[in-house]
Amino acid sequence: MLTDLPNVLTISRIVAIPIVVLFAAWGSPQTDALACLLFILAGVTDYFDGKLARSRHQMSDFGRMFDSIADKLLVGACLMVLAGLGRMAYFSLWPAIIILCREILVSGMREYLAERRASLPVTRLAKWKTGFQMTAIGFLLAGDGTGMLLGMPWLHVALIGAILLWIAAVLTLITGWDYLTTGLRHVNLS
């Protein structure tokens, strides 16, 4: 079970986290580019682990549980290292806080609803949110130094990342509200 390819991909995403953080903390244009590339690879595994698990009939409790955890660990660690290093330009710390708060809210609601045998399915808009969020974090990890490294000093990589993170935050608020109202239907408020 742990050696099934979908689970190996999920585990690889968790293993990649300290390496991405280390590259980002190193702080050179080369290591920023490496952090971005490794983050992109980890993001790609998120797409393929579920797809492969379904196509190969290798769905498992481990995969269902750790896929979501791996995503949240990767996103949370990257946003925290970027914030800790002062690399959240253009007020992008605020959308990062919104994103992390929503992730905690949705995780808590899913845990509560699981006890009630109810689910909180992922919506199409939430998938778009994830796409913007992952792209934004990739750009923020790359930073402006990567633009210079690629011979494009005019390319404001951090600004693009910040704009994408703000878009992700707006989608985060919308989907968070949708999840909250859906989840509250299963809560006895009396």
PDB file of C-alpha atoms in Angstrom:
ATOM      1  CA  MET A   1       0.000   0.000   0.000  1.00  0.00           C
ATOM      2  CA  LEU A   2       2.683   2.564   0.920  1.00  0.00           C
ATOM      3  CA  THR A   3       4.670   1.490  -2.122  1.00  0.00           C
ATOM      4  CA  ASP A   4       1.789   2.086  -4.538  1.00  0.00           C
ATOM      5  CA  LEU A   5       2.818   4.896  -6.890  1.00  0.00           C
ATOM      6  CA  PRO A   6       0.022   7.303  -5.830  1.00  0.00           C
ATOM      7  CA  ASN A   7       1.076   7.005  -2.177  1.00  0.00           C
ATOM      8  CA  VAL A   8       4.755   7.370  -3.079  1.00  0.00           C
ATOM      9  CA  LEU A   9       3.889  10.617  -4.884  1.00  0.00           C
ATOM     10  CA  THR A  10       1.992  11.887  -1.849  1.00  0.00           C
ATOM     11  CA  ILE A  11       4.885  11.008   0.474  1.00  0.00           C
ATOM     12  CA  SER A  12       7.345  12.659  -1.923  1.00  0.00           C
ATOM     13  CA  ARG A  13       5.400  15.905  -1.567  1.00  0.00           C
ATOM     14  CA  ILE A  14       5.925  15.805   2.200  1.00  0.00           C
ATOM     15  CA  VAL A  15       9.611  14.896   1.801  1.00  0.00           C
ATOM     16  CA  ALA A  16      10.073  17.846  -0.587  1.00  0.00           C
ATOM     17  CA  ILE A  17       8.940  20.400   2.010  1.00  0.00           C
ATOM     18  CA  PRO A  18      12.190  20.804   3.995  1.00  0.00           C
ATOM     19  CA  ILE A  19      14.190  20.904   0.758  1.00  0.00           C
ATOM     20  CA  VAL A  20      11.994  23.663  -0.716  1.00  0.00           C
ATOM     21  CA  VAL A  21      12.232  25.579   2.569  1.00  0.00           C
ATOM     22  CA  LEU A  22      16.022  25.165   2.655  1.00  0.00           C
ATOM     23  CA  PHE A  23      16.413  26.388  -0.940  1.00  0.00           C
ATOM     24  CA  ALA A  24      14.142  29.380  -0.256  1.00  0.00           C
ATOM     25  CA  ALA A  25      16.016  30.221   2.963  1.00  0.00           C
ATOM     26  CA  TRP A  26      19.368  30.071   1.161  1.00  0.00           C
ATOM     27  CA  GLY A  27      18.235  33.156  -0.706  1.00  0.00           C
ATOM     28  CA  SER A  28      20.265  33.219  -3.912  1.00  0.00           C
ATOM     29  CA  PRO A  29      18.646  33.514  -7.353  1.00  0.00           C
ATOM     30  CA  GLN A  30      19.788  29.957  -8.136  1.00  0.00           C
ATOM     31  CA  THR A  31      18.329  28.428  -4.965  1.00  0.00           C
ATOM     32  CA  ASP A  32      15.149  30.498  -5.350  1.00  0.00           C
ATOM     33  CA  ALA A  33      14.766  29.011  -8.835  1.00  0.00           C
ATOM     34  CA  LEU A  34      15.417  25.525  -7.425  1.00  0.00           C
ATOM     35  CA  ALA A  35      12.830  26.086  -4.666  1.00  0.00           C
ATOM     36  CA  CYS A  36      10.329  27.115  -7.331  1.00  0.00           C
ATOM     37  CA  LEU A  37      11.097  24.111  -9.542  1.00  0.00           C
ATOM     38  CA  LEU A  38      10.842  21.648  -6.666  1.00  0.00           C
ATOM     39  CA  PHE A  39       7.593  23.282  -5.549  1.00  0.00           C
ATOM     40  CA  ILE A  40       6.224  22.907  -9.092  1.00  0.00           C
ATOM     41  CA  LEU A  41       7.223  19.228  -9.146  1.00  0.00           C
ATOM     42  CA  ALA A  42       5.524  18.721  -5.787  1.00  0.00           C
ATOM     43  CA  GLY A  43       2.416  20.449  -7.125  1.00  0.00           C
ATOM     44  CA  VAL A  44       2.395  18.181 -10.169  1.00  0.00           C
ATOM     45  CA  THR A  45       2.466  15.127  -7.891  1.00  0.00           C
ATOM     46  CA  ASP A  46      -0.722  16.452  -6.286  1.00  0.00           C
ATOM     47  CA  TYR A  47      -2.456  16.229  -9.652  1.00  0.00           C
ATOM     48  CA  PHE A  48      -1.112  12.806 -10.534  1.00  0.00           C
ATOM     49  CA  ASP A  49      -1.458  10.966  -7.226  1.00  0.00           C
ATOM     50  CA  GLY A  50      -5.252  11.135  -7.249  1.00  0.00           C
ATOM     51  CA  LYS A  51      -5.529  10.549 -10.984  1.00  0.00           C
ATOM     52  CA  LEU A  52      -3.270   7.481 -10.812  1.00  0.00           C
ATOM     53  CA  ALA A  53      -5.008   6.135  -7.711  1.00  0.00           C
ATOM     54  CA  ARG A  54      -8.372   6.249  -9.501  1.00  0.00           C
ATOM     55  CA  SER A  55      -7.128   4.867 -12.819  1.00  0.00           C
ATOM     56  CA  ARG A  56      -5.144   2.039 -11.178  1.00  0.00           C
ATOM     57  CA  HIS A  57      -7.821   1.298  -8.582  1.00  0.00           C
ATOM     58  CA  GLN A  58      -5.284   2.043  -5.836  1.00  0.00           C
ATOM     59  CA  MET A  59      -7.464   4.323  -3.724  1.00  0.00           C
ATOM     60  CA  SER A  60      -6.509   3.917  -0.081  1.00  0.00           C
ATOM     61  CA  ASP A  61      -7.335   5.383   3.304  1.00  0.00           C
ATOM     62  CA  PHE A  62      -3.700   6.481   3.536  1.00  0.00           C
ATOM     63  CA  GLY A  63      -3.969   8.373   0.242  1.00  0.00           C
ATOM     64  CA  ARG A  64      -7.313   9.948   1.098  1.00  0.00           C
ATOM     65  CA  MET A  65      -5.958  11.199   4.410  1.00  0.00           C
ATOM     66  CA  PHE A  66      -2.412  12.208   3.503  1.00  0.00           C
ATOM     67  CA  ASP A  67      -3.105  13.811   0.108  1.00  0.00           C
ATOM     68  CA  SER A  68      -4.903  16.705   1.756  1.00  0.00           C
ATOM     69  CA  ILE A  69      -2.408  16.870   4.617  1.00  0.00           C
ATOM     70  CA  ALA A  70       0.556  16.956   2.209  1.00  0.00           C
ATOM     71  CA  ASP A  71      -1.010  19.859   0.306  1.00  0.00           C
ATOM     72  CA  LYS A  72      -1.636  21.870   3.445  1.00  0.00           C
ATOM     73  CA  LEU A  73       1.851  21.187   4.817  1.00  0.00           C
ATOM     74  CA  LEU A  74       3.477  22.234   1.540  1.00  0.00           C
ATOM     75  CA  VAL A  75       1.429  25.418   1.170  1.00  0.00           C
ATOM     76  CA  GLY A  76       1.697  26.337   4.852  1.00  0.00           C
ATOM     77  CA  ALA A  77       5.454  25.772   5.034  1.00  0.00           C
ATOM     78  CA  CYS A  78       6.097  27.791   1.876  1.00  0.00           C
ATOM     79  CA  LEU A  79       3.911  30.701   2.966  1.00  0.00           C
ATOM     80  CA  MET A  80       5.552  30.712   6.406  1.00  0.00           C
ATOM     81  CA  VAL A  81       9.105  30.657   5.040  1.00  0.00           C
ATOM     82  CA  LEU A  82       8.274  33.444   2.588  1.00  0.00           C
ATOM     83  CA  ALA A  83       6.742  35.512   5.403  1.00  0.00           C
ATOM     84  CA  GLY A  84       9.604  34.733   7.773  1.00  0.00           C
ATOM     85  CA  LEU A  85      12.150  35.833   5.198  1.00  0.00           C
ATOM     86  CA  GLY A  86      10.265  39.051   4.448  1.00  0.00           C
ATOM     87  CA  ARG A  87       9.493  37.978   0.893  1.00  0.00           C
ATOM     88  CA  MET A  88       5.758  38.691   0.950  1.00  0.00           C
ATOM     89  CA  ALA A  89       5.933  41.910  -1.074  1.00  0.00           C
ATOM     90  CA  TYR A  90       3.003  44.052  -2.159  1.00  0.00           C
ATOM     91  CA  PHE A  91       0.982  43.334   0.994  1.00  0.00           C
ATOM     92  CA  SER A  92       0.811  39.641   0.066  1.00  0.00           C
ATOM     93  CA  LEU A  93       1.056  38.618   3.730  1.00  0.00           C
ATOM     94  CA  TRP A  94      -2.671  39.402   4.053  1.00  0.00           C
ATOM     95  CA  PRO A  95      -3.833  36.947   1.415  1.00  0.00           C
ATOM     96  CA  ALA A  96      -1.467  34.355   2.889  1.00  0.00           C
ATOM     97  CA  ILE A  97      -3.191  34.760   6.271  1.00  0.00           C
ATOM     98  CA  ILE A  98      -6.614  34.452   4.615  1.00  0.00           C
ATOM     99  CA  ILE A  99      -5.522  31.285   2.807  1.00  0.00           C
ATOM    100  CA  LEU A 100      -4.101  29.641   5.929  1.00  0.00           C
ATOM    101  CA  CYS A 101      -7.152  30.529   8.033  1.00  0.00           C
ATOM    102  CA  ARG A 102      -9.490  29.088   5.422  1.00  0.00           C
ATOM    103  CA  GLU A 103      -7.459  25.873   5.253  1.00  0.00           C
ATOM    104  CA  ILE A 104      -7.739  25.447   9.017  1.00  0.00           C
ATOM    105  CA  LEU A 105     -11.473  26.221   8.929  1.00  0.00           C
ATOM    106  CA  VAL A 106     -12.217  23.746   6.147  1.00  0.00           C
ATOM    107  CA  SER A 107     -10.047  21.031   7.721  1.00  0.00           C
ATOM    108  CA  GLY A 108     -11.839  21.428  11.037  1.00  0.00           C
ATOM    109  CA  MET A 109     -15.250  21.326   9.386  1.00  0.00           C
ATOM    110  CA  ARG A 110     -14.322  18.217   7.409  1.00  0.00           C
ATOM    111  CA  GLU A 111     -13.161  16.494  10.588  1.00  0.00           C
ATOM    112  CA  TYR A 112     -16.395  17.410  12.390  1.00  0.00           C
ATOM    113  CA  LEU A 113     -18.586  16.398   9.459  1.00  0.00           C
ATOM    114  CA  ALA A 114     -16.774  13.067   9.085  1.00  0.00           C
ATOM    115  CA  GLU A 115     -17.936  12.185  12.607  1.00  0.00           C
ATOM    116  CA  ARG A 116     -21.475  12.960  11.450  1.00  0.00           C
ATOM    117  CA  ARG A 117     -21.035  10.839   8.297  1.00  0.00           C
ATOM    118  CA  ALA A 118     -21.401  13.941   6.135  1.00  0.00           C
ATOM    119  CA  SER A 119     -18.906  15.188   3.577  1.00  0.00           C
ATOM    120  CA  LEU A 120     -17.726  18.508   2.251  1.00  0.00           C
ATOM    121  CA  PRO A 121     -16.907  17.804  -1.390  1.00  0.00           C
ATOM    122  CA  VAL A 122     -14.321  19.853  -3.259  1.00  0.00           C
ATOM    123  CA  THR A 123     -15.932  22.335  -5.634  1.00  0.00           C
ATOM    124  CA  ARG A 124     -14.744  23.370  -9.074  1.00  0.00           C
ATOM    125  CA  LEU A 125     -14.096  26.895  -7.810  1.00  0.00           C
ATOM    126  CA  ALA A 126     -11.947  25.467  -4.996  1.00  0.00           C
ATOM    127  CA  LYS A 127      -9.838  23.713  -7.625  1.00  0.00           C
ATOM    128  CA  TRP A 128      -9.370  27.041  -9.413  1.00  0.00           C
ATOM    129  CA  LYS A 129      -8.395  28.581  -6.077  1.00  0.00           C
ATOM    130  CA  THR A 130      -5.788  25.888  -5.600  1.00  0.00           C
ATOM    131  CA  GLY A 131      -4.423  26.499  -9.095  1.00  0.00           C
ATOM    132  CA  PHE A 132      -4.022  30.244  -8.500  1.00  0.00           C
ATOM    133  CA  GLN A 133      -2.591  29.619  -5.034  1.00  0.00           C
ATOM    134  CA  MET A 134       0.024  27.108  -6.190  1.00  0.00           C
ATOM    135  CA  THR A 135       1.031  29.281  -9.153  1.00  0.00           C
ATOM    136  CA  ALA A 136       1.311  32.322  -6.889  1.00  0.00           C
ATOM    137  CA  ILE A 137       3.508  30.495  -4.373  1.00  0.00           C
ATOM    138  CA  GLY A 138       5.735  29.267  -7.198  1.00  0.00           C
ATOM    139  CA  PHE A 139       6.225  32.840  -8.410  1.00  0.00           C
ATOM    140  CA  LEU A 140       6.844  34.097  -4.865  1.00  0.00           C
ATOM    141  CA  LEU A 141       9.442  31.376  -4.262  1.00  0.00           C
ATOM    142  CA  ALA A 142      11.132  32.229  -7.561  1.00  0.00           C
ATOM    143  CA  GLY A 143      11.257  35.937  -6.729  1.00  0.00           C
ATOM    144  CA  ASP A 144      12.655  38.712  -8.885  1.00  0.00           C
ATOM    145  CA  GLY A 145      16.125  37.160  -8.760  1.00  0.00           C
ATOM    146  CA  THR A 146      14.915  34.316 -10.954  1.00  0.00           C
ATOM    147  CA  GLY A 147      13.801  36.828 -13.576  1.00  0.00           C
ATOM    148  CA  MET A 148      17.319  38.263 -13.578  1.00  0.00           C
ATOM    149  CA  LEU A 149      18.817  34.773 -13.634  1.00  0.00           C
ATOM    150  CA  LEU A 150      16.785  34.029 -16.773  1.00  0.00           C
ATOM    151  CA  GLY A 151      17.980  37.253 -18.423  1.00  0.00           C
ATOM    152  CA  MET A 152      14.641  39.020 -17.907  1.00  0.00           C
ATOM    153  CA  PRO A 153      15.340  41.703 -15.288  1.00  0.00           C
ATOM    154  CA  TRP A 154      12.216  43.561 -16.404  1.00  0.00           C
ATOM    155  CA  LEU A 155      10.034  40.641 -15.268  1.00  0.00           C
ATOM    156  CA  HIS A 156       8.651  41.430 -11.802  1.00  0.00           C
ATOM    157  CA  VAL A 157       8.183  37.840 -10.673  1.00  0.00           C
ATOM    158  CA  ALA A 158       7.315  38.745  -7.064  1.00  0.00           C
ATOM    159  CA  LEU A 159       4.646  41.207  -8.217  1.00  0.00           C
ATOM    160  CA  ILE A 160       3.065  38.543 -10.431  1.00  0.00           C
ATOM    161  CA  GLY A 161       3.114  36.157  -7.460  1.00  0.00           C
ATOM    162  CA  ALA A 162       1.527  38.744  -5.182  1.00  0.00           C
ATOM    163  CA  ILE A 163      -1.255  39.512  -7.682  1.00  0.00           C
ATOM    164  CA  LEU A 164      -1.977  35.807  -8.135  1.00  0.00           C
ATOM    165  CA  LEU A 165      -2.009  35.320  -4.352  1.00  0.00           C
ATOM    166  CA  TRP A 166      -4.555  38.131  -3.990  1.00  0.00           C
ATOM    167  CA  ILE A 167      -6.720  36.449  -6.645  1.00  0.00           C
ATOM    168  CA  ALA A 168      -6.365  33.158  -4.764  1.00  0.00           C
ATOM    169  CA  ALA A 169      -7.376  34.952  -1.543  1.00  0.00           C
ATOM    170  CA  VAL A 170     -10.570  36.280  -3.129  1.00  0.00           C
ATOM    171  CA  LEU A 171     -11.393  32.775  -4.370  1.00  0.00           C
ATOM    172  CA  THR A 172     -10.455  31.491  -0.899  1.00  0.00           C
ATOM    173  CA  LEU A 173     -13.003  33.800   0.728  1.00  0.00           C
ATOM    174  CA  ILE A 174     -15.727  32.756  -1.715  1.00  0.00           C
ATOM    175  CA  THR A 175     -15.072  29.032  -1.390  1.00  0.00           C
ATOM    176  CA  GLY A 176     -14.533  29.314   2.368  1.00  0.00           C
ATOM    177  CA  TRP A 177     -17.933  30.971   2.706  1.00  0.00           C
ATOM    178  CA  ASP A 178     -19.524  28.270   0.514  1.00  0.00           C
ATOM    179  CA  TYR A 179     -17.946  25.522   2.629  1.00  0.00           C
ATOM    180  CA  LEU A 180     -18.953  27.247   5.861  1.00  0.00           C
ATOM    181  CA  THR A 181     -22.605  27.617   4.855  1.00  0.00           C
ATOM    182  CA  THR A 182     -22.685  24.015   3.593  1.00  0.00           C
ATOM    183  CA  GLY A 183     -21.037  22.733   6.765  1.00  0.00           C
ATOM    184  CA  LEU A 184     -23.340  24.691   9.083  1.00  0.00           C
ATOM    185  CA  ARG A 185     -26.343  22.896   7.585  1.00  0.00           C
ATOM    186  CA  HIS A 186     -25.096  19.784   9.379  1.00  0.00           C
ATOM    187  CA  VAL A 187     -24.603  21.485  12.751  1.00  0.00           C
ATOM    188  CA  ASN A 188     -27.283  21.461  15.422  1.00  0.00           C
ATOM    189  CA  LEU A 189     -27.172  25.055  16.704  1.00  0.00           C
ATOM    190  CA  SER A 190     -29.591  24.503  19.583  1.00  0.00           C
TER     191      SER A 190
END
